[in-house]
Tab-separated table of C-alpha atoms in Angstrom:
chain	number	residue	atom	x	y	z
A	1	UNK	CA	13.303	-29.520	-35.434
A	2	UNK	CA	9.908	-28.865	-33.851
A	3	UNK	CA	6.882	-30.033	-35.877
A	4	UNK	CA	4.870	-27.229	-37.427
A	5	UNK	CA	1.797	-28.193	-35.439
A	6	UNK	CA	3.551	-27.443	-32.145
A	7	UNK	CA	4.982	-24.056	-33.131
A	8	UNK	CA	1.836	-22.221	-32.011
A	9	UNK	CA	1.888	-24.124	-28.723
A	10	UNK	CA	5.425	-22.981	-27.993
A	11	UNK	CA	4.524	-19.367	-28.744
A	12	UNK	CA	1.477	-19.610	-26.489
A	13	UNK	CA	3.567	-20.975	-23.641
A	14	UNK	CA	6.011	-18.089	-23.980
A	15	UNK	CA	3.093	-15.634	-23.890
A	16	UNK	CA	1.748	-17.262	-20.746
A	17	UNK	CA	5.142	-16.997	-19.094
A	18	UNK	CA	5.379	-13.293	-19.955
A	19	UNK	CA	1.850	-12.780	-18.619
A	20	UNK	CA	2.806	-14.326	-15.273
A	21	UNK	CA	5.935	-12.249	-14.664
A	22	UNK	CA	4.444	-8.922	-13.556
A	23	UNK	CA	1.649	-10.300	-11.312
A	24	UNK	CA	4.030	-12.889	-9.900
A	25	UNK	CA	6.633	-10.252	-9.054
A	26	UNK	CA	3.954	-8.098	-7.427
A	27	UNK	CA	2.827	-11.027	-5.265
A	28	UNK	CA	6.405	-11.566	-4.078
A	29	UNK	CA	6.482	-8.090	-2.512
A	30	UNK	CA	2.792	-7.494	-1.714
A	31	UNK	CA	1.328	-8.252	1.718
A	32	UNK	CA	-0.712	-11.417	2.317
A	33	UNK	CA	0.316	-12.923	-1.044
A	34	UNK	CA	4.002	-12.971	-0.061
A	35	UNK	CA	3.376	-14.924	3.152
A	36	UNK	CA	5.175	-18.292	3.298
A	37	UNK	CA	1.844	-19.907	4.196
A	38	UNK	CA	0.509	-19.085	0.706
A	39	UNK	CA	1.494	-21.948	-1.633
A	40	UNK	CA	3.640	-21.049	-4.615
A	41	UNK	CA	1.300	-23.009	-6.873
A	42	UNK	CA	-1.599	-20.796	-5.796
A	43	UNK	CA	0.401	-17.657	-6.554
A	44	UNK	CA	1.261	-18.979	-10.014
A	45	UNK	CA	-2.371	-19.801	-10.779
A	46	UNK	CA	-3.575	-16.363	-9.633
A	47	UNK	CA	-0.756	-14.633	-11.533
A	48	UNK	CA	-1.695	-16.515	-14.697
A	49	UNK	CA	-5.403	-15.713	-14.217
A	50	UNK	CA	-4.592	-11.997	-13.908
A	51	UNK	CA	-1.856	-11.846	-16.527
A	52	UNK	CA	-3.559	-13.575	-19.456
A	53	UNK	CA	-6.535	-11.164	-19.826
A	54	UNK	CA	-4.283	-8.195	-19.068
A	55	UNK	CA	-1.802	-9.165	-21.773
A	56	UNK	CA	-4.626	-9.846	-24.218
A	57	UNK	CA	-5.901	-6.278	-23.771
A	58	UNK	CA	-2.678	-4.757	-25.162
A	59	UNK	CA	-0.867	-5.203	-28.435
A	60	UNK	CA	2.083	-7.371	-27.518
A	61	UNK	CA	4.399	-9.280	-29.806
A	62	UNK	CA	7.246	-11.486	-28.653
A	63	UNK	CA	10.744	-10.433	-29.688
A	64	UNK	CA	11.987	-12.071	-32.863
A	65	UNK	CA	14.574	-14.167	-31.073
A	66	UNK	CA	12.312	-14.995	-28.125
A	67	UNK	CA	13.158	-14.187	-24.518
A	68	UNK	CA	16.672	-15.627	-24.823
A	69	UNK	CA	17.918	-12.370	-26.353
A	70	UNK	CA	18.988	-8.986	-25.046
A	71	UNK	CA	15.608	-7.544	-26.038
A	72	UNK	CA	13.811	-10.398	-24.307
A	73	UNK	CA	15.969	-10.051	-21.196
A	74	UNK	CA	15.199	-6.338	-20.963
A	75	UNK	CA	11.496	-7.123	-21.398
A	76	UNK	CA	11.568	-9.596	-18.499
A	77	UNK	CA	13.596	-7.207	-16.345
A	78	UNK	CA	11.118	-4.384	-16.940
A	79	UNK	CA	8.195	-6.641	-16.053
A	80	UNK	CA	9.878	-7.791	-12.844
A	81	UNK	CA	10.729	-4.255	-11.725
A	82	UNK	CA	7.219	-3.003	-12.484
A	83	UNK	CA	5.619	-5.829	-10.516
A	84	UNK	CA	7.966	-5.432	-7.556
A	85	UNK	CA	7.293	-1.680	-7.428
A	86	UNK	CA	3.524	-2.208	-7.350
A	87	UNK	CA	3.694	-4.835	-4.637
A	88	UNK	CA	6.276	-2.966	-2.587
A	89	UNK	CA	4.158	0.214	-2.569
A	90	UNK	CA	1.295	-1.720	-0.953
A	91	UNK	CA	3.726	-3.389	1.444
A	92	UNK	CA	5.002	0.004	2.617
A	93	UNK	CA	1.520	1.080	3.650
A	94	UNK	CA	0.923	-2.287	5.292
A	95	UNK	CA	4.170	-2.037	7.285
A	96	UNK	CA	2.864	0.990	9.214
A	97	UNK	CA	0.979	-1.415	11.504
A	98	UNK	CA	4.206	-3.206	12.415
A	99	UNK	CA	5.983	0.096	13.102
A	100	UNK	CA	3.120	1.179	15.352
A	101	UNK	CA	3.227	-2.129	17.225
A	102	UNK	CA	6.971	-1.828	17.836
A	103	UNK	CA	6.557	1.748	19.078
A	104	UNK	CA	3.804	0.828	21.528
A	105	UNK	CA	5.704	-2.284	22.661
A	106	UNK	CA	8.785	-0.256	23.513
A	107	UNK	CA	6.687	2.279	25.416
A	108	UNK	CA	4.933	-0.463	27.395
A	109	UNK	CA	8.163	-2.304	28.150
A	110	UNK	CA	7.270	-5.274	25.960
A	111	UNK	CA	10.158	-4.817	23.571
A	112	UNK	CA	11.685	-8.049	24.862
A	113	UNK	CA	8.502	-9.990	24.088
A	114	UNK	CA	8.912	-11.188	20.515
A	115	UNK	CA	7.660	-13.960	18.267
A	116	UNK	CA	8.208	-15.158	14.726
A	117	UNK	CA	6.312	-13.217	12.088
A	118	UNK	CA	4.493	-15.792	9.909
A	119	UNK	CA	4.482	-13.349	6.985
A	120	UNK	CA	8.232	-12.636	6.897
A	121	UNK	CA	9.736	-15.350	9.072
A	122	UNK	CA	11.568	-12.742	11.162
A	123	UNK	CA	11.324	-12.055	14.883
A	124	UNK	CA	9.188	-9.043	15.821
A	125	UNK	CA	7.381	-7.770	18.951
A	126	UNK	CA	4.233	-9.631	19.907
A	127	UNK	CA	2.169	-6.446	19.848
A	128	UNK	CA	3.460	-5.706	16.356
A	129	UNK	CA	2.221	-9.154	15.351
A	130	UNK	CA	-1.198	-8.348	16.764
A	131	UNK	CA	-1.467	-5.138	14.757
A	132	UNK	CA	-0.117	-6.875	11.639
A	133	UNK	CA	-2.830	-9.519	11.929
A	134	UNK	CA	-5.380	-6.744	12.401
A	135	UNK	CA	-3.995	-5.057	9.297
A	136	UNK	CA	-4.315	-8.323	7.353
A	137	UNK	CA	-7.978	-8.630	8.332
A	138	UNK	CA	-8.629	-5.012	7.352
A	139	UNK	CA	-6.740	-5.455	4.066
A	140	UNK	CA	-8.936	-8.401	3.129
A	141	UNK	CA	-12.116	-6.833	4.518
A	142	UNK	CA	-11.881	-3.719	2.333
A	143	UNK	CA	-10.974	-5.791	-0.733
A	144	UNK	CA	-7.321	-4.790	-0.836
A	145	UNK	CA	-6.396	-8.017	-2.622
A	146	UNK	CA	-8.961	-7.270	-5.334
A	147	UNK	CA	-7.772	-3.665	-5.568
A	148	UNK	CA	-4.198	-4.877	-6.057
A	149	UNK	CA	-5.328	-7.177	-8.860
A	150	UNK	CA	-7.170	-4.280	-10.512
A	151	UNK	CA	-4.080	-2.078	-10.196
A	152	UNK	CA	-1.936	-4.729	-11.889
A	153	UNK	CA	-4.438	-4.927	-14.749
A	154	UNK	CA	-4.457	-1.121	-15.108
A	155	UNK	CA	-0.668	-1.022	-15.236
A	156	UNK	CA	-0.632	-2.866	-18.573
A	157	UNK	CA	-2.235	0.147	-20.254
A	158	UNK	CA	0.261	2.780	-19.125
A	159	UNK	CA	3.221	0.359	-18.884
A	160	UNK	CA	2.778	-2.233	-21.646
A	161	UNK	CA	5.172	-5.195	-21.771
A	162	UNK	CA	8.365	-4.215	-23.504
A	163	UNK	CA	7.954	-0.601	-22.419
A	164	UNK	CA	7.368	-1.087	-18.698
A	165	UNK	CA	10.270	1.044	-17.518
A	166	UNK	CA	8.994	3.483	-14.923
A	167	UNK	CA	10.177	7.097	-15.171
A	168	UNK	CA	12.618	8.470	-12.642
A	169	UNK	CA	9.863	10.572	-11.062
A	170	UNK	CA	7.876	7.440	-10.222
A	171	UNK	CA	10.841	5.726	-8.595
A	172	UNK	CA	11.677	8.893	-6.668
A	173	UNK	CA	8.081	9.149	-5.496
A	174	UNK	CA	8.167	5.543	-4.305
A	175	UNK	CA	11.357	6.204	-2.321
A	176	UNK	CA	9.842	9.290	-0.725
A	177	UNK	CA	6.678	7.364	0.026
A	178	UNK	CA	8.793	4.912	1.994
A	179	UNK	CA	9.452	7.647	4.541
A	180	UNK	CA	5.750	8.019	5.223
A	181	UNK	CA	5.600	4.545	6.781
A	182	UNK	CA	7.366	5.901	9.862
A	183	UNK	CA	5.072	8.911	10.086
A	184	UNK	CA	2.005	6.709	9.623
A	185	UNK	CA	3.226	4.214	12.219
A	186	UNK	CA	3.885	6.927	14.774
A	187	UNK	CA	0.478	8.457	14.077
A	188	UNK	CA	-1.190	5.109	14.709
A	189	UNK	CA	0.761	4.603	17.948
A	190	UNK	CA	0.389	8.206	19.151
A	191	UNK	CA	-2.839	7.834	21.236
A	192	UNK	CA	-1.516	4.877	23.221
A	193	UNK	CA	2.191	5.663	23.178
A	194	UNK	CA	1.810	9.236	24.409
A	195	UNK	CA	-0.452	8.163	27.287
A	196	UNK	CA	2.023	5.460	28.333
A	197	UNK	CA	4.833	8.009	28.311
A	198	UNK	CA	2.749	10.180	30.634
A	199	UNK	CA	2.362	7.181	32.950
A	200	UNK	CA	6.106	6.687	32.934
A	201	UNK	CA	6.645	10.390	33.695
A	202	UNK	CA	4.299	10.107	36.688
A	203	UNK	CA	6.158	7.022	37.900
A	204	UNK	CA	9.435	8.898	37.543
A	205	UNK	CA	8.074	11.745	39.676
A	206	UNK	CA	6.926	9.221	42.306
A	207	UNK	CA	10.352	7.605	42.378
A	208	UNK	CA	11.937	11.005	43.008
A	209	UNK	CA	9.523	11.830	45.795
A	210	UNK	CA	9.789	8.372	47.353
A	211	UNK	CA	13.315	7.024	46.713
A	212	UNK	CA	12.515	3.795	48.545
A	213	UNK	CA	9.900	2.962	45.890
A	214	UNK	CA	11.058	0.166	43.579
A	215	UNK	CA	10.494	1.711	40.157
A	216	UNK	CA	10.840	-1.570	38.264
A	217	UNK	CA	8.471	-3.450	40.569
A	218	UNK	CA	5.772	-0.783	40.286
A	219	UNK	CA	6.448	1.053	37.022
A	220	UNK	CA	6.505	-1.954	34.682
A	221	UNK	CA	3.154	-3.419	35.843
A	222	UNK	CA	1.611	0.049	35.772
A	223	UNK	CA	2.813	0.645	32.194
A	224	UNK	CA	1.588	-2.786	31.096
A	225	UNK	CA	-1.821	-2.340	32.685
A	226	UNK	CA	-2.196	1.168	31.272
A	227	UNK	CA	-1.119	-0.052	27.847
A	228	UNK	CA	-3.644	-2.888	27.766
A	229	UNK	CA	-6.479	-0.612	28.883
A	230	UNK	CA	-5.502	2.085	26.391
A	231	UNK	CA	-5.245	-0.449	23.564
A	232	UNK	CA	-8.791	-1.594	24.291
A	233	UNK	CA	-10.042	1.994	24.338
A	234	UNK	CA	-8.130	3.158	21.263
A	235	UNK	CA	-8.756	0.020	19.164
A	236	UNK	CA	-11.214	1.769	16.777
A	237	UNK	CA	-8.814	4.680	16.243
A	238	UNK	CA	-5.891	2.319	15.675
A	239	UNK	CA	-7.948	0.325	13.165
A	240	UNK	CA	-8.824	3.497	11.257
A	241	UNK	CA	-5.172	4.528	11.188
A	242	UNK	CA	-4.042	1.144	9.858
A	243	UNK	CA	-6.781	1.214	7.231
A	244	UNK	CA	-5.733	4.714	6.151
A	245	UNK	CA	-2.109	3.558	5.798
A	246	UNK	CA	-3.178	0.568	3.684
A	247	UNK	CA	-5.245	2.828	1.444
A	248	UNK	CA	-2.251	5.140	1.061
A	249	UNK	CA	-0.204	2.172	-0.138
A	250	UNK	CA	-2.888	1.212	-2.657
A	251	UNK	CA	-3.073	4.792	-3.923
A	252	UNK	CA	0.695	4.893	-4.372
A	253	UNK	CA	0.580	1.602	-6.276
A	254	UNK	CA	-2.200	2.996	-8.475
A	255	UNK	CA	-0.101	6.100	-9.163
A	256	UNK	CA	2.792	3.911	-10.254
A	257	UNK	CA	0.484	1.786	-12.401
A	258	UNK	CA	-0.659	4.902	-14.258
A	259	UNK	CA	2.902	5.886	-15.085
A	260	UNK	CA	3.476	8.173	-12.115
A	261	UNK	CA	0.774	10.666	-13.048
């Protein structure tokens, strides 16, 4: 039997664990925080720092039997799903940079050039890595990490612990928002990708007019050179497009945090 003096300590530890669930789940899916280079201990400390004041702002009482009950299990499940939805919404907007990089890489003929993504551990085109790093800098520059923390805090008001189940309209909106990542990625890649396609069309016309011309020996260097020059010219436009996609992800996360309104 636990001494009476330690009963309050046990309850406080359970409250701290509940406070860490939603921010921790959001950091698993959110960009930057979910990178393997971010220590797990740091994520836990940040999740606890965000969760404790957020949980204190709402009226929350632990289930009678603790978390080792059906009611407690449903509470934890709701917190995990709410946190994953918030983080995944931001990740969708962030992924537009990677889609744009893959589109431009394929148009330039650099689809074979790949490297390991430090954020996901998967292989992706080198140009996609460049735009993802640019997106990370923009995300931190505009305070996206602080905005995500504020969104998590706001979610406790509309989705308090124990009643954090999102309505079907919110989940449907998140699924539909996932389709916008392709549109946003193509919009970001449009200035460079369309110009490279025009270069390839011109090279195709030259190969038809001069059959002896080696298309691979001339076309690939021309597409690479045009792509590099166009990337340098369109860098401000690409940055604005990536920033707009990130802001769309934050707005979607804020909509989910407010209960889908």
